[in-house]
PDB file of C-alpha atoms in Angstrom:
ATOM      1  CA  MET A   1       7.831  -7.775 -19.389  1.00 52.00           C
ATOM      2  CA  SER A   2       6.995 -10.937 -20.978  1.00 52.00           C
ATOM      3  CA  SER A   3       4.752 -11.232 -24.049  1.00 49.00           C
ATOM      4  CA  ARG A   4       1.428 -12.782 -22.544  1.00 50.00           C
ATOM      5  CA  ARG A   5       1.647  -9.794 -20.045  1.00 50.00           C
ATOM      6  CA  THR A   6       2.214  -7.550 -22.412  1.00 50.00           C
ATOM      7  CA  ALA A   7      -0.971  -9.295 -24.789  1.00 49.00           C
ATOM      8  CA  ALA A   8      -3.055  -9.097 -21.356  1.00 50.00           C
ATOM      9  CA  VAL A   9      -2.014  -5.706 -20.638  1.00 49.00           C
ATOM     10  CA  ALA A  10      -3.174  -4.450 -24.233  1.00 50.00           C
ATOM     11  CA  ALA A  11      -6.622  -6.198 -23.618  1.00 48.00           C
ATOM     12  CA  ALA A  12      -7.470  -4.853 -20.381  1.00 50.00           C
ATOM     13  CA  ALA A  13      -6.389  -1.401 -21.874  1.00 49.00           C
ATOM     14  CA  LEU A  14      -8.808  -1.885 -24.870  1.00 46.00           C
ATOM     15  CA  LEU A  15     -11.188  -2.746 -22.730  1.00 47.00           C
ATOM     16  CA  ALA A  16     -10.926   0.091 -20.503  1.00 47.00           C
ATOM     17  CA  LEU A  17     -11.057   2.254 -23.038  1.00 46.00           C
ATOM     18  CA  ALA A  18     -14.233   1.171 -24.401  1.00 47.00           C
ATOM     19  CA  ALA A  19     -15.610   0.721 -20.988  1.00 47.00           C
ATOM     20  CA  LEU A  20     -14.874   4.745 -20.538  1.00 44.00           C
ATOM     21  CA  GLY A  21     -15.752   5.602 -23.838  1.00 45.00           C
ATOM     22  CA  ALA A  22     -19.235   3.795 -23.131  1.00 42.00           C
ATOM     23  CA  ALA A  23     -19.272   5.476 -19.713  1.00 44.00           C
ATOM     24  CA  SER A  24     -18.519   9.240 -20.917  1.00 43.00           C
ATOM     25  CA  GLY A  25     -22.261   9.347 -22.694  1.00 44.00           C
ATOM     26  CA  ALA A  26     -21.003  10.997 -25.681  1.00 48.00           C
ATOM     27  CA  PRO A  27     -20.176   8.660 -28.712  1.00 52.00           C
ATOM     28  CA  GLY A  28     -16.541   9.195 -29.710  1.00 55.00           C
ATOM     29  CA  GLN A  29     -15.377  11.083 -26.383  1.00 59.00           C
ATOM     30  CA  VAL A  30     -13.310   9.322 -24.263  1.00 66.00           C
ATOM     31  CA  ALA A  31     -13.626   9.796 -20.579  1.00 87.00           C
ATOM     32  CA  SER A  32      -9.376  10.156 -19.162  1.00 96.00           C
ATOM     33  CA  GLY A  33      -7.953   8.028 -16.948  1.00 98.00           C
ATOM     34  CA  LEU A  34      -5.051   5.252 -16.009  1.00 98.00           C
ATOM     35  CA  PHE A  35      -3.987   1.786 -16.856  1.00 98.00           C
ATOM     36  CA  GLY A  36      -1.375  -0.097 -16.496  1.00 98.00           C
ATOM     37  CA  VAL A  37       0.551  -2.644 -14.501  1.00 97.00           C
ATOM     38  CA  VAL A  38       2.050  -3.065 -10.754  1.00 95.00           C
ATOM     39  CA  GLU A  39       4.945  -4.857  -9.849  1.00 93.00           C
ATOM     40  CA  ARG A  40       7.141  -5.689  -7.073  1.00 90.00           C
ATOM     41  CA  GLY A  41      10.744  -6.636  -6.513  1.00 85.00           C
ATOM     42  CA  PRO A  42      13.397  -7.710  -6.444  1.00 83.00           C
ATOM     43  CA  VAL A  43      11.723 -11.201  -5.488  1.00 81.00           C
ATOM     44  CA  THR A  44      15.464 -12.523  -4.870  1.00 83.00           C
ATOM     45  CA  PRO A  45      18.765 -11.036  -3.455  1.00 85.00           C
ATOM     46  CA  VAL A  46      20.477 -11.885  -7.096  1.00 83.00           C
ATOM     47  CA  CYS A  47      18.748 -11.443 -10.477  1.00 81.00           C
ATOM     48  CA  MET A  48      19.670 -13.847 -12.886  1.00 81.00           C
ATOM     49  CA  VAL A  49      19.168 -14.028 -16.332  1.00 86.00           C
ATOM     50  CA  ASP A  50      15.879 -15.228 -17.884  1.00 84.00           C
ATOM     51  CA  VAL A  51      14.434 -15.513 -13.983  1.00 79.00           C
ATOM     52  CA  PRO A  52      12.094 -12.619 -13.219  1.00 80.00           C
ATOM     53  CA  CYS A  53      13.273 -10.207 -10.895  1.00 85.00           C
ATOM     54  CA  ASP A  54      10.026  -8.370 -10.493  1.00 87.00           C
ATOM     55  CA  VAL A  55       6.857 -10.497 -10.245  1.00 90.00           C
ATOM     56  CA  PRO A  56       3.296  -8.770 -10.552  1.00 94.00           C
ATOM     57  CA  ALA A  57       1.693  -7.222  -7.431  1.00 92.00           C
ATOM     58  CA  ARG A  58      -1.816  -9.159  -6.986  1.00 93.00           C
ATOM     59  CA  GLY A  59      -4.126  -7.365  -4.585  1.00 93.00           C
ATOM     60  CA  VAL A  60      -2.824  -4.243  -4.363  1.00 93.00           C
ATOM     61  CA  THR A  61      -4.809  -1.195  -3.712  1.00 95.00           C
ATOM     62  CA  LEU A  62      -4.122   1.992  -5.342  1.00 96.00           C
ATOM     63  CA  VAL A  63      -5.414   5.075  -4.003  1.00 96.00           C
ATOM     64  CA  PHE A  64      -5.443   8.036  -5.839  1.00 98.00           C
ATOM     65  CA  SER A  65      -5.555  11.767  -4.063  1.00 97.00           C
ATOM     66  CA  ARG A  66      -5.657  15.326  -5.797  1.00 96.00           C
ATOM     67  CA  ASP A  67      -5.114  17.737  -3.230  1.00 94.00           C
ATOM     68  CA  GLY A  68      -4.704  15.979  -0.371  1.00 92.00           C
ATOM     69  CA  ARG A  69      -8.595  14.718  -0.994  1.00 96.00           C
ATOM     70  CA  TYR A  70      -9.217  11.021  -1.972  1.00 96.00           C
ATOM     71  CA  ALA A  71     -10.253  10.905  -5.697  1.00 97.00           C
ATOM     72  CA  ALA A  72     -10.352   6.993  -6.692  1.00 97.00           C
ATOM     73  CA  ARG A  73      -8.499   3.717  -5.904  1.00 97.00           C
ATOM     74  CA  SER A  74      -7.960   0.313  -8.223  1.00 97.00           C
ATOM     75  CA  VAL A  75      -7.065  -3.319  -6.762  1.00 96.00           C
ATOM     76  CA  THR A  76      -4.817  -4.673  -8.844  1.00 96.00           C
ATOM     77  CA  GLY A  77      -5.445  -8.159 -10.846  1.00 97.00           C
ATOM     78  CA  GLN A  78      -3.305 -11.763 -10.827  1.00 96.00           C
ATOM     79  CA  ASP A  79      -1.467  -9.818 -13.456  1.00 96.00           C
ATOM     80  CA  GLY A  80      -0.865  -6.774 -11.745  1.00 96.00           C
ATOM     81  CA  SER A  81      -2.932  -4.538 -14.144  1.00 98.00           C
ATOM     82  CA  TYR A  82      -4.989  -2.153 -13.042  1.00 98.00           C
ATOM     83  CA  ARG A  83      -7.179   1.013 -14.606  1.00 97.00           C
ATOM     84  CA  VAL A  84      -9.122   3.751 -12.974  1.00 98.00           C
ATOM     85  CA  ARG A  85     -11.202   6.520 -14.461  1.00 97.00           C
ATOM     86  CA  LEU A  86      -9.761  10.086 -13.448  1.00 97.00           C
ATOM     87  CA  GLY A  87     -10.438  13.478 -14.059  1.00 96.00           C
ATOM     88  CA  PRO A  88      -7.627  15.682 -15.992  1.00 96.00           C
ATOM     89  CA  GLY A  89      -5.069  16.762 -13.518  1.00 96.00           C
ATOM     90  CA  THR A  90      -1.990  15.806 -10.937  1.00 97.00           C
ATOM     91  CA  TYR A  91      -2.628  13.003  -8.131  1.00 98.00           C
ATOM     92  CA  SER A  92      -0.703  11.249  -5.567  1.00 96.00           C
ATOM     93  CA  VAL A  93      -0.542   7.798  -5.425  1.00 96.00           C
ATOM     94  CA  ARG A  94      -0.067   5.256  -2.284  1.00 94.00           C
ATOM     95  CA  THR A  95      -0.978   2.068  -1.749  1.00 93.00           C
ATOM     96  CA  LEU A  96      -3.812   0.014   0.834  1.00 86.00           C
ATOM     97  CA  PRO A  97      -2.395  -1.174   3.093  1.00 72.00           C
ATOM     98  CA  ALA A  98       0.811   1.066   3.543  1.00 70.00           C
ATOM     99  CA  SER A  99       3.939  -1.372   3.130  1.00 66.00           C
ATOM    100  CA  GLY A 100       6.387   1.255   4.277  1.00 69.00           C
ATOM    101  CA  ARG A 101       7.851   0.217   1.013  1.00 74.00           C
ATOM    102  CA  PRO A 102       8.277   3.149  -1.687  1.00 80.00           C
ATOM    103  CA  LEU A 103       5.692   3.130  -5.062  1.00 91.00           C
ATOM    104  CA  GLN A 104       7.219   4.530  -7.704  1.00 95.00           C
ATOM    105  CA  PRO A 105       6.281   6.801  -8.954  1.00 97.00           C
ATOM    106  CA  ALA A 106       4.214   8.382  -6.574  1.00 95.00           C
ATOM    107  CA  ARG A 107       2.810  10.778  -8.592  1.00 97.00           C
ATOM    108  CA  ALA A 108       0.539  10.319 -11.822  1.00 97.00           C
ATOM    109  CA  ARG A 109      -0.789  12.875 -14.280  1.00 97.00           C
ATOM    110  CA  VAL A 110      -3.810  12.646 -16.185  1.00 98.00           C
ATOM    111  CA  VAL A 111      -4.327  14.362 -19.382  1.00 95.00           C
ATOM    112  CA  ALA A 112      -7.925  15.334 -20.586  1.00 95.00           C
ATOM    113  CA  GLY A 113     -10.019  12.842 -23.000  1.00 94.00           C
ATOM    114  CA  ARG A 114      -6.892   9.891 -22.651  1.00 95.00           C
ATOM    115  CA  LEU A 115      -6.515   6.903 -21.140  1.00 96.00           C
ATOM    116  CA  ARG A 116      -2.786   6.733 -20.349  1.00 96.00           C
ATOM    117  CA  ARG A 117      -0.567   3.648 -19.470  1.00 98.00           C
ATOM    118  CA  LEU A 118       1.191   4.418 -16.399  1.00 98.00           C
ATOM    119  CA  ASP A 119       3.343   1.554 -14.994  1.00 97.00           C
ATOM    120  CA  PHE A 120       3.957   1.309 -10.942  1.00 96.00           C
ATOM    121  CA  SER A 121       6.927  -0.442  -8.702  1.00 95.00           C
ATOM    122  CA  ILE A 122       6.944  -1.641  -5.351  1.00 92.00           C
ATOM    123  CA  ASP A 123      10.224  -1.732  -3.637  1.00 88.00           C
ATOM    124  CA  THR A 124      10.620  -4.927  -1.632  1.00 85.00           C
ATOM    125  CA  GLY A 125      13.998  -4.058  -0.231  1.00 80.00           C
ATOM    126  CA  ILE A 126      15.699  -7.076  -1.097  1.00 78.00           C
ATOM    127  CA  ARG A 127      19.208  -6.538  -1.608  1.00 71.00           C
TER     128      ARG A 127
END
């Protein structure tokens, strides 16, 4: 990941942490959730040195479900970043529209009181 994208994700995480903390209603208490980057790739049949094989997945909707019930969704930004507030537990994750391509990982664990980084990858099938 480039240093510019790493800095953008770190800035988004800090903003998300501040927003989640403010939304929790209790000073110093942080709500739980996830943040990270969604990438798709490979985008070329042959990966080369200094040429990215994966690119940010822009405008992808991540849908989080628990026990077969919808819990939340988040749409990725131009840099592939997302953030979502979720209660503690384990969630199934899929994309909308369904691309037929696997999202990895397909499950996410949320820890109480923590904003956890979890990056996703969409396999394009290019080989």
